Every structure is written in C-alpha cells, then in structure tokens.
XYZ file of C-alpha atoms in Angstrom:
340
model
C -84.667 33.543 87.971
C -85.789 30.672 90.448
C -83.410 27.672 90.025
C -87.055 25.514 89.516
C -87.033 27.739 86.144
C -83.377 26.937 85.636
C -83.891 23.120 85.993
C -87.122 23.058 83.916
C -85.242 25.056 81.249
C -82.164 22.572 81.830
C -84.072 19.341 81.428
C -85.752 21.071 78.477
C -82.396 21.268 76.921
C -81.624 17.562 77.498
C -84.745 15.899 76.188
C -84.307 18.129 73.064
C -80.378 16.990 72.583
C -81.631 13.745 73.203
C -84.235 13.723 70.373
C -81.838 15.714 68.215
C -79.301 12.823 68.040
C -81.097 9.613 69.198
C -83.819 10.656 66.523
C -81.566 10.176 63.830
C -80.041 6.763 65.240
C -83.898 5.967 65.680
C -84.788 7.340 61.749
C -81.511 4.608 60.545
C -82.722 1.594 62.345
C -86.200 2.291 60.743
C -84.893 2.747 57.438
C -82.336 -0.503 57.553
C -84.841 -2.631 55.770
C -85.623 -0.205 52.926
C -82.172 0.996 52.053
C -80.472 -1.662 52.877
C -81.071 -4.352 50.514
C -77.950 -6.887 51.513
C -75.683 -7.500 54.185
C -73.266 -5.041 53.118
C -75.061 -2.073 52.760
C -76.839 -3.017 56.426
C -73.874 -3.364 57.773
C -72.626 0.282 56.221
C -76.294 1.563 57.426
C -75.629 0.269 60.777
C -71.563 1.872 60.710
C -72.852 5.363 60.487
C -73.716 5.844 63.909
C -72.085 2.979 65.452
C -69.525 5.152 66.909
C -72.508 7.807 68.254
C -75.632 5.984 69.325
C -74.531 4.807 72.686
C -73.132 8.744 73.462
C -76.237 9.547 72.271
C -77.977 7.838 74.839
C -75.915 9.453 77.553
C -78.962 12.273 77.420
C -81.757 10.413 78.035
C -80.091 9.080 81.548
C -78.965 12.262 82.477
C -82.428 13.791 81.775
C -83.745 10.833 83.873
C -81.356 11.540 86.435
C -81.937 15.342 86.512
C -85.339 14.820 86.670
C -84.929 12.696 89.555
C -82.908 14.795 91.250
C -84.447 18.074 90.470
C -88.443 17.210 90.300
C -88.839 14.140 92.368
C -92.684 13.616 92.375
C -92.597 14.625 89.197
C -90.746 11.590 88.202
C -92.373 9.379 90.845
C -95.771 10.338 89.443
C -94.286 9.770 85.579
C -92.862 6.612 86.163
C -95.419 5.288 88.087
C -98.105 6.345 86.026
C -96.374 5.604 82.578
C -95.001 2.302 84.165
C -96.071 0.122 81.277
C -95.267 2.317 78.374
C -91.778 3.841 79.792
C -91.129 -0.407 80.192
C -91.758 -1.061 76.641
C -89.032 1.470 75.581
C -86.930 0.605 78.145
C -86.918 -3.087 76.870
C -87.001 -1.881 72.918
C -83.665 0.123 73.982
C -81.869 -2.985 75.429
C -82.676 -5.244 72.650
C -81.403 -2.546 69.821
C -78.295 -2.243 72.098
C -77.870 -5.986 72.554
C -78.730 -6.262 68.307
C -75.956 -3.589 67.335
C -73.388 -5.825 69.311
C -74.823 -9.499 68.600
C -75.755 -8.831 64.930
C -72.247 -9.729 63.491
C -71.334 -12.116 65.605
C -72.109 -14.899 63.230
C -71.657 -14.958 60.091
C -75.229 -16.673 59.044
C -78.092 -15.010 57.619
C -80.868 -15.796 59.577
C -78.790 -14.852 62.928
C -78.856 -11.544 60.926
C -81.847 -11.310 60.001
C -83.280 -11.580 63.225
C -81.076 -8.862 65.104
C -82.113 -6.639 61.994
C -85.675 -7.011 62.858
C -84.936 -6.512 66.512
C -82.880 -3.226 64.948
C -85.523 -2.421 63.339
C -88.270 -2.953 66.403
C -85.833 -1.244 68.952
C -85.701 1.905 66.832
C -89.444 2.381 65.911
C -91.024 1.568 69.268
C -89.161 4.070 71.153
C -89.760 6.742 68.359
C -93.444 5.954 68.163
C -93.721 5.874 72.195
C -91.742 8.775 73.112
C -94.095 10.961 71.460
C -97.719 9.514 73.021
C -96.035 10.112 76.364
C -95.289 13.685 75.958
C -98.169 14.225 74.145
C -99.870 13.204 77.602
C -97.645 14.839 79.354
C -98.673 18.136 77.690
C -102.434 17.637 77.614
C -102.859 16.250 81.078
C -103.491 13.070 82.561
C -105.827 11.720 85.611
C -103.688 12.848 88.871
C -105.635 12.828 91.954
C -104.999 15.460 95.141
C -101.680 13.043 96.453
C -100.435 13.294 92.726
C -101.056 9.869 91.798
C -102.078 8.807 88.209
C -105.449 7.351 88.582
C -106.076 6.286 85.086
C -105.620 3.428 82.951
C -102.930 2.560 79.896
C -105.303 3.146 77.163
C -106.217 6.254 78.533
C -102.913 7.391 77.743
C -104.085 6.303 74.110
C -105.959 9.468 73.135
C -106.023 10.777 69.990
C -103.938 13.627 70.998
C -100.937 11.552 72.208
C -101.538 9.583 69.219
C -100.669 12.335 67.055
C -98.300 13.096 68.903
C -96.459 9.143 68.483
C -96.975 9.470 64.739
C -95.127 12.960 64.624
C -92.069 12.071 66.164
C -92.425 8.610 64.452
C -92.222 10.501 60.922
C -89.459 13.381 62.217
C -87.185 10.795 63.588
C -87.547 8.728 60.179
C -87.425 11.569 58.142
C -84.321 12.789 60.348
C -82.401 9.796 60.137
C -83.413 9.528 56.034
C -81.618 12.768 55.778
C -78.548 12.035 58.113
C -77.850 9.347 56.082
C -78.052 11.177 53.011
C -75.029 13.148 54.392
C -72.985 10.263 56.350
C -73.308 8.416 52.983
C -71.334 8.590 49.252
C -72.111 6.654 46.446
C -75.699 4.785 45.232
C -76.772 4.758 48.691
C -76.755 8.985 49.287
C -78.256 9.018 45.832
C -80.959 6.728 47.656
C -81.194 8.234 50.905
C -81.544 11.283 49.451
C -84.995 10.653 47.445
C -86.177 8.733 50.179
C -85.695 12.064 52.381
C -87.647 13.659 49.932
C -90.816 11.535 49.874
C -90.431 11.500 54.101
C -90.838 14.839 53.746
C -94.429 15.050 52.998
C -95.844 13.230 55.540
C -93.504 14.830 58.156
C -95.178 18.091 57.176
C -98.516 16.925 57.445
C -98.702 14.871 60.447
C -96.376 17.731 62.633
C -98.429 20.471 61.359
C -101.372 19.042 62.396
C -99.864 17.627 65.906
C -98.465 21.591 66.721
C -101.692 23.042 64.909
C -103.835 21.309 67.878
C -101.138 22.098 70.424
C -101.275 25.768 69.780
C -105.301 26.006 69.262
C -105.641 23.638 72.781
C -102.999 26.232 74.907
C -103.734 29.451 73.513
C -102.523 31.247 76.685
C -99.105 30.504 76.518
C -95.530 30.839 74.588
C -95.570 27.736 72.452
C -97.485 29.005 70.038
C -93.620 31.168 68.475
C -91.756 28.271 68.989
C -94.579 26.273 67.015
C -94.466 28.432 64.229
C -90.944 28.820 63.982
C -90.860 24.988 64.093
C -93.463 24.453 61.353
C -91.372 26.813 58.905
C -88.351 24.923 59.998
C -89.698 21.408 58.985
C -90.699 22.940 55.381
C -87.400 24.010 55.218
C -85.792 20.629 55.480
C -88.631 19.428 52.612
C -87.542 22.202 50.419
C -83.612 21.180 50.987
C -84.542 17.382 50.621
C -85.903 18.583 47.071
C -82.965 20.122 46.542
C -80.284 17.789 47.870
C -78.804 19.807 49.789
C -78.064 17.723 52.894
C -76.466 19.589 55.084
C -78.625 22.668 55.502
C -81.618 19.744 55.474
C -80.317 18.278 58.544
C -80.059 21.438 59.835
C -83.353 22.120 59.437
C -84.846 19.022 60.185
C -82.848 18.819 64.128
C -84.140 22.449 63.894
C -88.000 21.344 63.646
C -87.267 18.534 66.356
C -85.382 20.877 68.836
C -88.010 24.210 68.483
C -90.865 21.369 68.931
C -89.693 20.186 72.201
C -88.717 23.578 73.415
C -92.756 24.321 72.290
C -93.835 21.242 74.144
C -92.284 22.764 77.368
C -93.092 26.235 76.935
C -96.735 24.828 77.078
C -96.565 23.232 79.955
C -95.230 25.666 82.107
C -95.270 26.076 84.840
C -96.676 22.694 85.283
C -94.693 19.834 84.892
C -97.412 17.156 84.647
C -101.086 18.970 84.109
C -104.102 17.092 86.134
C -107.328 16.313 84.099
C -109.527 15.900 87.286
C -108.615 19.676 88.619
C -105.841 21.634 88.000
C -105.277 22.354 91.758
C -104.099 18.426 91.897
C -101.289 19.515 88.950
C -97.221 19.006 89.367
C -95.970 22.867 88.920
C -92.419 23.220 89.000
C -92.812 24.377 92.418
C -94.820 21.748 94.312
C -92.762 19.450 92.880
C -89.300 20.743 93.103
C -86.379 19.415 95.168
C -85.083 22.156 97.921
C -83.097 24.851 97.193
C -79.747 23.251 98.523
C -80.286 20.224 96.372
C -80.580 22.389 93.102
C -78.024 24.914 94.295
C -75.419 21.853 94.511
C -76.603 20.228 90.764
C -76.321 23.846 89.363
C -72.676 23.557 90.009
C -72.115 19.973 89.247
C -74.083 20.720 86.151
C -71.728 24.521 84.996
C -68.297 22.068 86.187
C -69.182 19.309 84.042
C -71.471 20.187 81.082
C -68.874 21.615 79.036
C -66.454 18.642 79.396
C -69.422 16.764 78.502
C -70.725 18.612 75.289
C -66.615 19.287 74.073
C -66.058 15.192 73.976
C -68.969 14.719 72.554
C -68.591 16.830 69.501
C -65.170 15.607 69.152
C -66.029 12.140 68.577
C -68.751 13.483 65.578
C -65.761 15.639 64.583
C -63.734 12.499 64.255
C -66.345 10.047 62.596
C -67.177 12.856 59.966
C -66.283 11.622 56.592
C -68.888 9.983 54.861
C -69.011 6.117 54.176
C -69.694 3.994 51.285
C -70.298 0.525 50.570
C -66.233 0.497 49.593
C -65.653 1.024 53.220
C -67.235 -2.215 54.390
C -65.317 -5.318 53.802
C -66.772 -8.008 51.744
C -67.800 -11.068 54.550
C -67.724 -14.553 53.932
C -70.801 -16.196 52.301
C -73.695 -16.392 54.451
C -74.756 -19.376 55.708
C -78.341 -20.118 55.425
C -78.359 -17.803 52.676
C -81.111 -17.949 50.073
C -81.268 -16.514 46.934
C-alpha cells in the first residue's frame, strides 16, 4: 500500500477520534442551558468533561498538522478556500476555551451567564460548521486548473453541506445528551436520559437523509457499507436511549459518528478535495501528496509516538470515570446580581 493511502487512511482516523470525543464535549455545551437549570448543576454539566475537552482537542491539531505535513495543497487549497468558515470555528473554539476557564472566576451571575452563552455559542457553531465543510468537501467545490477555490462563501452554503451541518449538529447533541446520561447519577441522569431519547428522533431523520443522498450522489464507491452500517448504528443508540441503557447507547452513538466519517472518506477517494468545474482540476491523494521521504519520516514519528499518545489518553478517561452528581459540586456563595 502507497504511504498516500496510509496517510489518507491516518488522517481519516484522526478526524473521526476527533468527532468521537469533541462531539460529546460539543453535545454538553449545547445542552448546558436545558439541563442545567442553576449554577450548580451548570457547573456539574460543565465538570464532566472538564478534565477531557482540552485532550480532546489534541486531534483536531494533529489532524491539521498531518494534513499539513502529509497533503500540503490540499490544506493550502482548504484553508484558503474555507478561510472564512474554518475562522469562525477557530474563534468559537477560543472563546469556549477562554469561557470554561473565566466562567467561575467571579462569583456573580451575570459574569456567568454570559460565559454560559459563550459555552453555549462555542459548542454549537463548531458542531454546526464542521459538518457544511465536509459536506463540501465531499461533493466538490469550484477549484480551478492551479487548485485554487474560485467560488464564493455562500456557495459553500448548498443544500447538501447544509444537511450535512444539521447532521452533525443533531449527532454531536444527541452524543453529548447520552454521555451525560452515563457521566451523571441522580435527577440529572434521570434527565439526560429522556432528553437522549427525544434527540434520538431527529438524529435518525436528519443523518438518514444526509447519508441517504451521500450514497445515491457516489454510487461508484465504498461508502455506501460504511453508510449502512452507520445508519443501523444510529438506530441502535435510539433503541438503547429508549431503553436506558447508557452505556451500549454511547457505544452506538460514537459508533454512528465514527462509521460516518470513515463513509465520508471512503467517498472521496482518491480525491482529497473533488473540483466542480472538471474533475481533471481535483486534489487526489497523489497530486497533492508530500514526497515519499517526508511521509516515510511521519510514518515513524507517527508508529513511535501514537501509542504513547492513545495509552495517556485513555488513562486520564480511566481516571475521571465515576459518575458525578450535584452532591459532588460544592454549594457557592450567593450570586451577586442574582434574580429570582
């Protein structure tokens, strides 16, 4: 196997870890407004992946960085061309980062309440956005002969890509509804856990539909399994949500997100960014590929250091397992500003 394979396999890999885990940090900061109805229990919402989402980040710059190294006019032409829409998550990112650290630095409620909303704001945009971008990315986009994006923002807006925002809008929520049906004890699992459960429905729909037009517009190639399997997945993690059975529903539902990405790359191969003008102006995982040397060197950066990488990580989950109530978050001070 060509190492191009390897790398587009690799970075495959990455973006589906990172949507794995960041999806659920993503579905929480969504759902802070709707489960938590205090301070307390936002601040217990906000405590189940405290110790996790900045790890969890660690994927998406390494995919960045892979990508860099391994496909560099593929990520020239990406970045370039998604400029405006890879800025907007880049700045929703920050400000959830800054919000998780600012939010309890005072104890007043309208400092609070506005790192919730910029909580809240930093999770959706990035879950909504990630999806329209790799929904372009798998129909095709306006590259010219030199590989350059020639078209406009809202031509990125196409129905297509649309669908495609919405689906991993509802997975991720749906995803982090049903991690924190597990991470939590008490009133709030018993909430959490119905929420999951109505989630569920419009998960189904709306990613049905999204891998429904994915397999009917690439009917020559592999995605169409990896669809299916996905689909079958996602009712899985309904029927488990109905059940309240938590763990094998978040099994099911990082199942649907992981197949679905692994789909969304089967279907683009072997191009790595399809043109809409004519396909002889398309990135391929050849034309666009770093030289052999360069991927021969990451290969064995990447076997040396991957397993370090993927060990500490599950240690730290292994660590931060138990689940957490409201009990486990002290009672703070009265709020100042605090109404009602």
């Amino acid at each position: 196997m060509e190492l191009t394979t390897v790398w587009f396999g690799l970075i495959a890999v990455l973006w589906a870890g990172y949507f794995l885990l960041e999806g659920f940090d993503f579905g929480v900061g969504i759902l802070l407004p709707v489960l938590g109805r205090d301070d307390r229990e936002r601040r217990l919402l906000i405590n189940t992946i405290g110790p996790v989402w900045d790890g969890n980040e660690v994927w998406l710059l390494v995919a960045g960085g892979a990508t860099f190294a391994a496909f560099p006019e593929w990520y020239a032409t990406l970045f370039s061309g998604f400029y405006l829409p890879l800025l907007i998550i880049l700045v929703a990112l920050i400000v959830r980062g800054v919000a998780f650290e600012y939010r309890g630095k005072r104890d007043h409620a309208a400092w609070k309440r506005r790192w919730d909303y910029c909580i809240i704001g930093g999770s959706l945009v990035p879950a909504l956005l990630w999806g329209v971008a790799f929904g372009n990315i798998v129909r095709g986009v306006r590259l010219d002969a030199d590989h350059e994006y020639v078209g406009g923002f809202f031509d990125l807006l196409n129905p297509y890509a649309l669908l495609g925002g919405l689906t991993t809008l509802t997975l991720f929520t749906l995803h982090g509804g049903v991690f924190l049906a597990l991470k939590t004890g008490g009133e709030m699992r018993e909430r959490a856990g119905r929420l999951a459960a109505v989630l569920a429905v419009p998960a189904v729909v709306v990613a049905a539909g999204f891998l429904l037009w994915t397999a009917i517009a690439h009917p020559d190639t592999g995605g169409r399994l990896l669809s299916g399997i996905a689909a079958l997945a996602l009712v899985g993690a309904a029927v488990a949500t109905r059940l309240r059975r938590e763990g094998w529903a978040f099994v099911a539902s990082g199942a649907t997100i992981v197949l679905a990405t692994f789909a969304l790359f089967v279907t683009l191969f072997p191009d790595v960014m399809p043109s809409t003008i004519d396909p002889a102006y398309s990135l391929t995982t050849t034309n666009a590929a770093s030289t052999p040397y360069t991927l021969g060197v990451m290969t064995w950066v990447a076997v040396a250091f991957t397993p370090i990488v993927l060990v500490y990580q599950g240690w730290t989950y292994w660590v931060f397992r138990k689940r957490l109530t409201v009990e486990h978050i002290p009672v703070a001070p009265a709020l100042a500003g605090e109404t009602g």
